[in-house]
Amino acid sequence: MANEDNGAIPPLPGAQGRADDSEHQALTVAHTVLSLASQVLQEPLLAAPETLDPAVAQERMAAAERAAVTKLGQLRREERGMVAIHQVEVMQMQIGIARALLRETARRRQTATLHRVQQSLRRLRGANTVAELVKRAPEEISRLGFNRALFSRVQHAQWIAVSGYSRTDANLADAMVEAGSSAPRQLTRALVETDMIRHRTPLLIRDAPKHPRTHPELIEVTGTHAYVAAPLVSRGNVVGLLHADENEETGTVDLVDREMLNLFSEGLGSIVERTVFYEQLSSLKQQLTDHASTVHDLIDEFVQSDLGSLLPAGSAAHAVPRPPVLTPSRNALPYYPDDTTPLGTLTRREMEVLRHLANGEANAEIAAQLFVSDGTVKSHVKHLLRKLGATNRAEAVSRYHYFMQQRREA
């Protein structure tokens, strides 16, 4: 116990509360104050543990402050003397200073956290597809200050790891994904993440190896002692899970880390919604483009077949030599109607395009010779690939030669 003759209590390191005090300094002050409080207030339970995180420090400091108020009232009732009362009053002031330092540190850490989350989300807004978001998300989580991160999707009540990131070991990232995807876990009461999904609230698991409801394979692969997790919500549904551990500054995770990951998850959910909407619009645009190309093709063929007969003889249009052009109705008919091979399903125009492809011509060259647009040629190529069952132009040409050989041998 402190010397009762003069009521002196040793000065605290960094207790002046400078604005640039680090979190380490604040925790050192808190540890010292709690040790002194346990002696002065004769409350052994107030003594700080060997390792102290900000959340536990705040809880212990609040308890110390309550104990000081109780002790001071007791001393005054018992009229124990001014020395003892002065000691407790000084202790109260030091507890207040330590709590103020912790609050200031927490405020600055939250400000820095918000800035990092905003930066990460800003980078992810540049993604064009959901697949790209899924791939990049773990690395952006790591940039928040975590050494390892995992992105998982929730599908049919299963937890399936999709992408991971490790600052120190790229192989570990692959191992995490393998452990979480080779045998997907059913989201039942056996997993604590099920509660997270049900309540849509983030998790902080402090003693992961001993927790009865953690993912055993992931815990074994990572060797993690504590982790934070948050649900990814899009369009009102939990579509994924985010996990992270090992804050690079503290070596563990705490409540601030949990809230930081949750804040990131909320922002990512909004980006996912926007990206899904963008992909749907892009798909619709492509469908409309394909449809417009088909219509444009029909108009081109109609104009080419009928415009010449509407112009007076000797006009510039007649002066330009043109290849013979079939009418739209004939162009739409099969070129080989009696053919039992896929060639029999091709229209005359599609056969023309296929022959040009067989000659090694590009879309622009084919368009110039057929007096149609590049988009029209692309539309014909798409249709003939589908009819021939080919996946690319080279395969279509190969099938063309094969089927033509069959016709010659028949």
XYZ file of C-alpha atoms in Angstrom:
410
model
C 0.000 0.000 0.000
C 1.176 3.584 -0.638
C 2.928 5.481 2.168
C 0.186 6.860 4.426
C 2.542 9.374 6.113
C 2.500 11.825 3.244
C -0.217 10.421 0.994
C 2.106 10.442 -1.991
C 1.216 8.401 -5.052
C 3.906 7.929 -7.715
C 3.447 10.049 -10.863
C 2.085 8.258 -13.920
C 4.020 7.990 -17.180
C 2.379 10.133 -19.851
C -0.456 11.129 -17.553
C -0.358 14.705 -18.810
C -2.814 13.616 -21.529
C -0.939 14.975 -24.549
C -2.868 14.740 -27.816
C -0.127 12.627 -29.409
C -0.164 9.867 -26.785
C -0.242 6.489 -28.512
C -2.520 3.630 -27.628
C 0.441 1.874 -26.064
C 1.040 4.821 -23.754
C -2.636 4.975 -22.789
C -2.659 1.265 -21.929
C 0.585 1.641 -19.958
C -1.001 4.442 -17.945
C -4.155 2.370 -17.418
C -2.100 -0.613 -16.252
C -0.189 1.529 -13.753
C -3.332 3.204 -12.441
C -5.127 -0.098 -11.958
C -2.163 -1.545 -10.067
C -2.108 1.490 -7.760
C -5.890 1.452 -7.355
C -5.876 -2.174 -6.257
C -3.444 -1.191 -3.455
C -4.897 2.179 -2.419
C -8.499 0.991 -2.539
C -7.596 -2.444 -1.193
C -9.379 -4.128 -4.100
C -7.120 -6.904 -5.498
C -9.571 -7.652 -8.308
C -8.854 -4.247 -9.855
C -5.275 -5.238 -10.709
C -4.768 -5.295 -14.462
C -3.909 -8.548 -16.256
C -0.507 -8.858 -17.882
C -1.954 -8.061 -21.318
C -4.547 -5.315 -21.460
C -6.645 -4.327 -24.477
C -8.585 -1.039 -24.708
C -11.995 -2.617 -24.052
C -10.877 -4.462 -20.916
C -8.977 -1.367 -19.766
C -12.128 0.766 -20.012
C -14.135 -1.814 -18.061
C -11.511 -2.071 -15.296
C -11.120 1.723 -15.092
C -14.893 2.166 -14.708
C -14.878 -0.406 -11.909
C -11.939 1.386 -10.265
C -13.793 4.695 -10.426
C -16.857 3.166 -8.738
C -14.632 1.589 -6.074
C -12.946 4.945 -5.419
C -16.298 6.680 -4.906
C -17.390 3.932 -2.507
C -14.075 4.050 -0.613
C -14.160 7.817 -0.311
C -17.666 7.762 1.151
C -16.648 5.080 3.611
C -13.593 7.034 4.799
C -15.601 10.201 5.282
C -18.275 8.405 7.271
C -15.667 6.805 9.475
C -13.696 10.060 9.800
C -10.453 8.191 9.115
C -8.348 11.340 8.605
C -7.353 13.603 5.761
C -4.304 11.591 4.639
C -6.333 8.533 3.688
C -9.048 10.695 2.118
C -6.414 12.649 0.167
C -4.918 9.420 -1.181
C -8.269 8.276 -2.529
C -8.998 11.704 -3.994
C -5.644 11.682 -5.805
C -6.407 8.157 -6.966
C -9.735 9.366 -8.334
C -8.005 12.087 -10.346
C -5.489 9.641 -11.798
C -8.275 7.240 -12.727
C -10.015 10.136 -14.474
C -6.833 11.060 -16.363
C -6.294 7.452 -17.439
C -9.902 7.115 -18.620
C -9.610 10.373 -20.562
C -6.471 9.071 -22.264
C -8.224 5.850 -23.212
C -11.220 7.734 -24.617
C -8.988 10.071 -26.611
C -7.017 7.122 -27.971
C -10.237 5.342 -28.901
C -11.536 8.473 -30.647
C -8.353 8.889 -32.681
C -8.319 5.201 -33.547
C -11.933 5.356 -34.697
C -11.155 8.394 -36.857
C -8.215 6.587 -38.444
C -10.366 3.487 -38.864
C -13.094 5.420 -40.669
C -10.500 6.914 -43.012
C -9.015 3.496 -43.846
C -12.466 2.008 -44.475
C -13.380 4.881 -46.788
C -10.140 4.439 -48.730
C -10.660 0.682 -49.148
C -14.257 1.077 -50.268
C -13.275 3.820 -52.701
C -10.805 1.453 -54.360
C -13.405 -1.329 -54.572
C -15.915 0.946 -56.304
C -13.760 0.636 -59.404
C -14.604 -3.079 -59.754
C -16.785 -3.915 -62.760
C -18.023 -7.346 -61.698
C -19.032 -9.136 -58.511
C -16.324 -11.730 -59.201
C -13.715 -8.965 -59.139
C -15.120 -7.642 -55.845
C -14.928 -11.095 -54.275
C -11.321 -11.509 -55.392
C -10.168 -8.089 -54.169
C -12.126 -7.832 -50.892
C -9.720 -9.849 -48.653
C -6.737 -7.715 -49.640
C -8.700 -4.535 -48.932
C -9.675 -5.948 -45.527
C -5.979 -6.539 -44.871
C -5.281 -2.893 -45.684
C -7.490 -1.969 -42.754
C -4.727 -3.323 -40.520
C -5.317 -7.088 -40.437
C -2.684 -9.640 -41.362
C -5.183 -12.193 -42.694
C -8.652 -12.049 -44.188
C -11.182 -14.430 -45.728
C -14.226 -13.872 -47.938
C -16.923 -16.562 -47.981
C -20.277 -16.823 -49.680
C -23.476 -18.107 -48.127
C -25.391 -20.375 -50.479
C -28.128 -22.875 -49.674
C -27.397 -22.473 -45.941
C -23.740 -23.402 -46.514
C -20.585 -21.491 -45.605
C -18.187 -21.692 -48.579
C -14.806 -19.916 -48.564
C -14.065 -18.192 -51.874
C -11.023 -15.921 -51.557
C -8.375 -15.174 -48.952
C -5.370 -12.984 -48.289
C -2.335 -13.213 -46.029
C 0.303 -10.505 -45.788
C 3.067 -12.873 -44.815
C 2.240 -16.132 -46.602
C 0.466 -16.430 -49.960
C 0.259 -20.204 -49.534
C -1.662 -19.721 -46.291
C -4.316 -17.744 -48.177
C -4.802 -20.684 -50.554
C -4.880 -23.098 -47.619
C -7.597 -21.066 -45.895
C -9.775 -21.142 -49.005
C -9.167 -24.873 -49.433
C -10.073 -25.586 -45.800
C -13.257 -23.557 -46.083
C -14.416 -24.825 -49.474
C -13.360 -28.468 -49.879
C -16.072 -29.572 -47.457
C -18.545 -26.666 -47.084
C -19.979 -26.340 -43.602
C -23.724 -26.378 -43.094
C -24.795 -23.268 -41.210
C -26.436 -24.857 -38.194
C -26.290 -24.229 -34.461
C -22.917 -25.986 -34.466
C -21.333 -22.795 -35.855
C -21.321 -19.431 -34.099
C -21.486 -17.735 -37.525
C -25.083 -18.981 -37.739
C -25.991 -16.582 -34.926
C -24.205 -13.789 -36.768
C -26.296 -14.433 -39.873
C -29.535 -14.727 -37.926
C -29.027 -11.494 -35.976
C -26.963 -9.734 -38.667
C -24.442 -8.529 -36.120
C -20.626 -8.831 -36.159
C -18.641 -11.272 -34.012
C -15.575 -11.072 -31.802
C -14.224 -14.496 -30.808
C -11.432 -14.071 -28.244
C -10.353 -17.671 -27.567
C -11.040 -19.360 -30.884
C -9.262 -22.725 -30.293
C -11.334 -23.398 -27.179
C -14.609 -22.073 -28.542
C -16.965 -25.023 -29.126
C -18.690 -23.534 -32.180
C -15.864 -22.308 -34.426
C -14.843 -23.807 -37.789
C -12.295 -26.484 -36.728
C -10.562 -26.831 -40.107
C -10.022 -23.085 -40.455
C -8.804 -22.756 -36.877
C -6.323 -25.581 -37.448
C -4.992 -24.134 -40.712
C -4.632 -20.555 -39.476
C -3.698 -21.249 -35.853
C -5.650 -18.132 -34.942
C -6.311 -17.285 -31.301
C -8.940 -14.605 -31.899
C -10.861 -13.286 -34.881
C -13.601 -10.899 -35.924
C -16.342 -11.568 -38.458
C -19.180 -9.627 -40.101
C -22.120 -10.557 -42.342
C -22.277 -9.229 -45.902
C -25.826 -8.112 -46.626
C -27.065 -7.315 -50.134
C -30.666 -6.639 -51.117
C -31.829 -7.607 -47.663
C -30.138 -11.030 -47.654
C -26.911 -12.280 -46.072
C -24.893 -13.322 -49.128
C -21.434 -13.616 -47.610
C -19.188 -13.631 -44.532
C -16.046 -11.596 -43.856
C -13.386 -12.829 -41.407
C -10.155 -11.218 -40.206
C -7.578 -11.717 -37.466
C -4.229 -10.451 -36.166
C -4.362 -6.673 -36.077
C -0.878 -5.647 -37.205
C -0.485 -3.247 -34.264
C -1.837 -5.331 -31.387
C -1.285 -8.888 -32.655
C -4.869 -9.730 -31.725
C -8.343 -8.260 -32.305
C -10.718 -6.257 -30.141
C -14.060 -4.470 -30.228
C -12.718 -1.660 -32.402
C -11.546 -4.225 -34.969
C -14.967 -5.848 -34.905
C -16.742 -2.556 -35.566
C -14.241 -1.631 -38.273
C -14.857 -4.875 -40.165
C -18.606 -4.426 -39.777
C -18.398 -0.882 -41.155
C -16.418 -2.164 -44.126
C -18.969 -4.957 -44.660
C -21.864 -2.500 -44.731
C -20.113 -0.409 -47.363
C -19.174 -3.481 -49.387
C -22.805 -4.625 -49.358
C -23.836 -1.372 -51.047
C -21.084 -1.766 -53.646
C -22.187 -5.349 -54.354
C -25.750 -4.163 -54.960
C -24.541 -1.474 -57.351
C -22.284 -3.919 -59.207
C -25.060 -6.522 -59.588
C -27.305 -3.808 -61.011
C -24.521 -2.722 -63.370
C -23.989 -6.313 -64.590
C -27.718 -6.692 -65.244
C -27.783 -3.446 -67.221
C -24.736 -4.544 -69.221
C -26.408 -7.864 -70.043
C -29.591 -6.095 -71.123
C -27.550 -3.686 -73.240
C -25.836 -6.606 -74.996
C -29.170 -8.279 -75.694
C -30.536 -5.058 -77.172
C -27.374 -4.617 -79.226
C -27.695 -8.140 -80.636
C -31.341 -7.551 -81.466
C -30.539 -4.212 -83.112
C -27.807 -5.868 -85.191
C -30.274 -8.448 -86.492
C -32.792 -5.772 -87.435
C -30.038 -3.694 -89.027
C -29.010 -6.715 -91.083
C -32.526 -7.203 -92.438
C -32.755 -3.533 -93.377
C -29.344 -3.658 -95.089
C -30.334 -6.667 -97.174
C -33.663 -5.127 -98.138
C -32.042 -1.860 -99.227
C -29.312 -3.631 -101.187
C -31.776 -5.840 -103.054
C -34.418 -3.251 -103.848
C -32.709 0.163 -103.958
C -31.160 -0.426 -107.375
C -34.556 -0.931 -109.030
C -35.851 2.343 -107.584
C -33.019 4.534 -108.925
C -32.966 5.863 -112.536
C -30.640 4.214 -115.017
C -27.251 5.836 -115.269
C -27.325 7.143 -111.702
C -24.236 6.986 -109.480
C -25.671 3.981 -107.691
C -25.840 2.024 -110.971
C -22.341 3.115 -111.882
C -20.881 1.414 -108.816
C -20.396 -2.296 -109.499
C -22.068 -4.376 -106.817
C -22.049 -8.117 -106.267
C -25.364 -9.824 -106.858
C -27.576 -9.399 -103.813
C -30.328 -11.809 -102.895
C -33.701 -10.641 -101.666
C -34.388 -10.763 -97.944
C -36.770 -13.644 -98.300
C -34.242 -15.788 -100.142
C -31.416 -14.766 -97.791
C -33.482 -16.034 -94.893
C -33.947 -19.473 -96.504
C -31.559 -22.382 -95.880
C -28.723 -22.533 -98.412
C -28.697 -26.334 -98.407
C -32.304 -27.206 -97.480
C -31.740 -30.888 -98.276
C -28.582 -31.168 -96.145
C -28.955 -33.270 -92.997
C -25.794 -31.832 -91.420
C -25.799 -28.547 -89.456
C -25.005 -26.793 -92.772
C -28.635 -27.351 -93.655
C -29.692 -24.981 -90.885
C -27.619 -22.037 -92.148
C -29.259 -19.262 -94.160
C -27.742 -18.083 -97.438
C -26.268 -15.016 -95.771
C -24.791 -17.098 -92.953
C -23.210 -19.400 -95.552
C -21.693 -16.384 -97.290
C -20.208 -15.173 -94.014
C -18.925 -18.679 -93.221
C -17.165 -18.919 -96.602
C -15.465 -15.608 -95.972
C -14.408 -16.862 -92.548
C -12.952 -19.941 -94.222
C -10.892 -17.594 -96.409
C -9.390 -16.083 -93.286
C -11.114 -12.723 -93.583
C -11.783 -10.467 -90.592
C -15.188 -8.999 -89.761
C -14.330 -5.629 -91.288
C -13.285 -7.260 -94.587
C -16.440 -9.376 -94.713
C -18.603 -6.330 -93.949
C -16.975 -4.349 -96.768
C -17.548 -7.122 -99.324
C -21.151 -7.761 -98.279
C -21.921 -4.027 -97.874
C -23.151 -4.454 -94.310
C -21.974 -3.167 -90.921
C -19.447 -4.850 -88.647
C -22.249 -5.395 -86.142
C -24.266 -7.273 -88.748
C -21.331 -9.580 -89.474
C -20.859 -10.198 -85.746
C -24.523 -11.116 -85.472
C -24.238 -13.607 -88.343
C -21.084 -15.120 -86.844
C -22.826 -15.542 -83.513
C -25.789 -17.296 -85.140
C -23.718 -19.648 -87.297
C -21.473 -20.592 -84.345
C -24.558 -21.592 -82.401
C -26.021 -23.579 -85.298
C -22.749 -25.405 -85.987
C -22.172 -26.098 -82.290
C -18.806 -24.318 -82.478
C -17.230 -22.325 -79.667
C -15.065 -20.083 -81.889
C -14.396 -19.074 -85.497
C -11.595 -21.599 -86.040
C -13.828 -24.461 -84.921
C -16.638 -23.208 -87.172
C -14.291 -23.204 -90.190
C -13.091 -26.710 -89.332
C -16.684 -27.967 -89.161
C -17.459 -26.215 -92.450
C -14.674 -28.075 -94.271
C -15.676 -31.351 -92.635
C -19.350 -31.064 -93.630
C -18.485 -29.879 -97.166
C -16.255 -32.928 -97.577
C -19.194 -35.089 -96.537
C -21.354 -33.408 -99.191
C -18.768 -34.042 -101.897
C -18.474 -37.703 -100.934
C -22.245 -38.234 -100.804
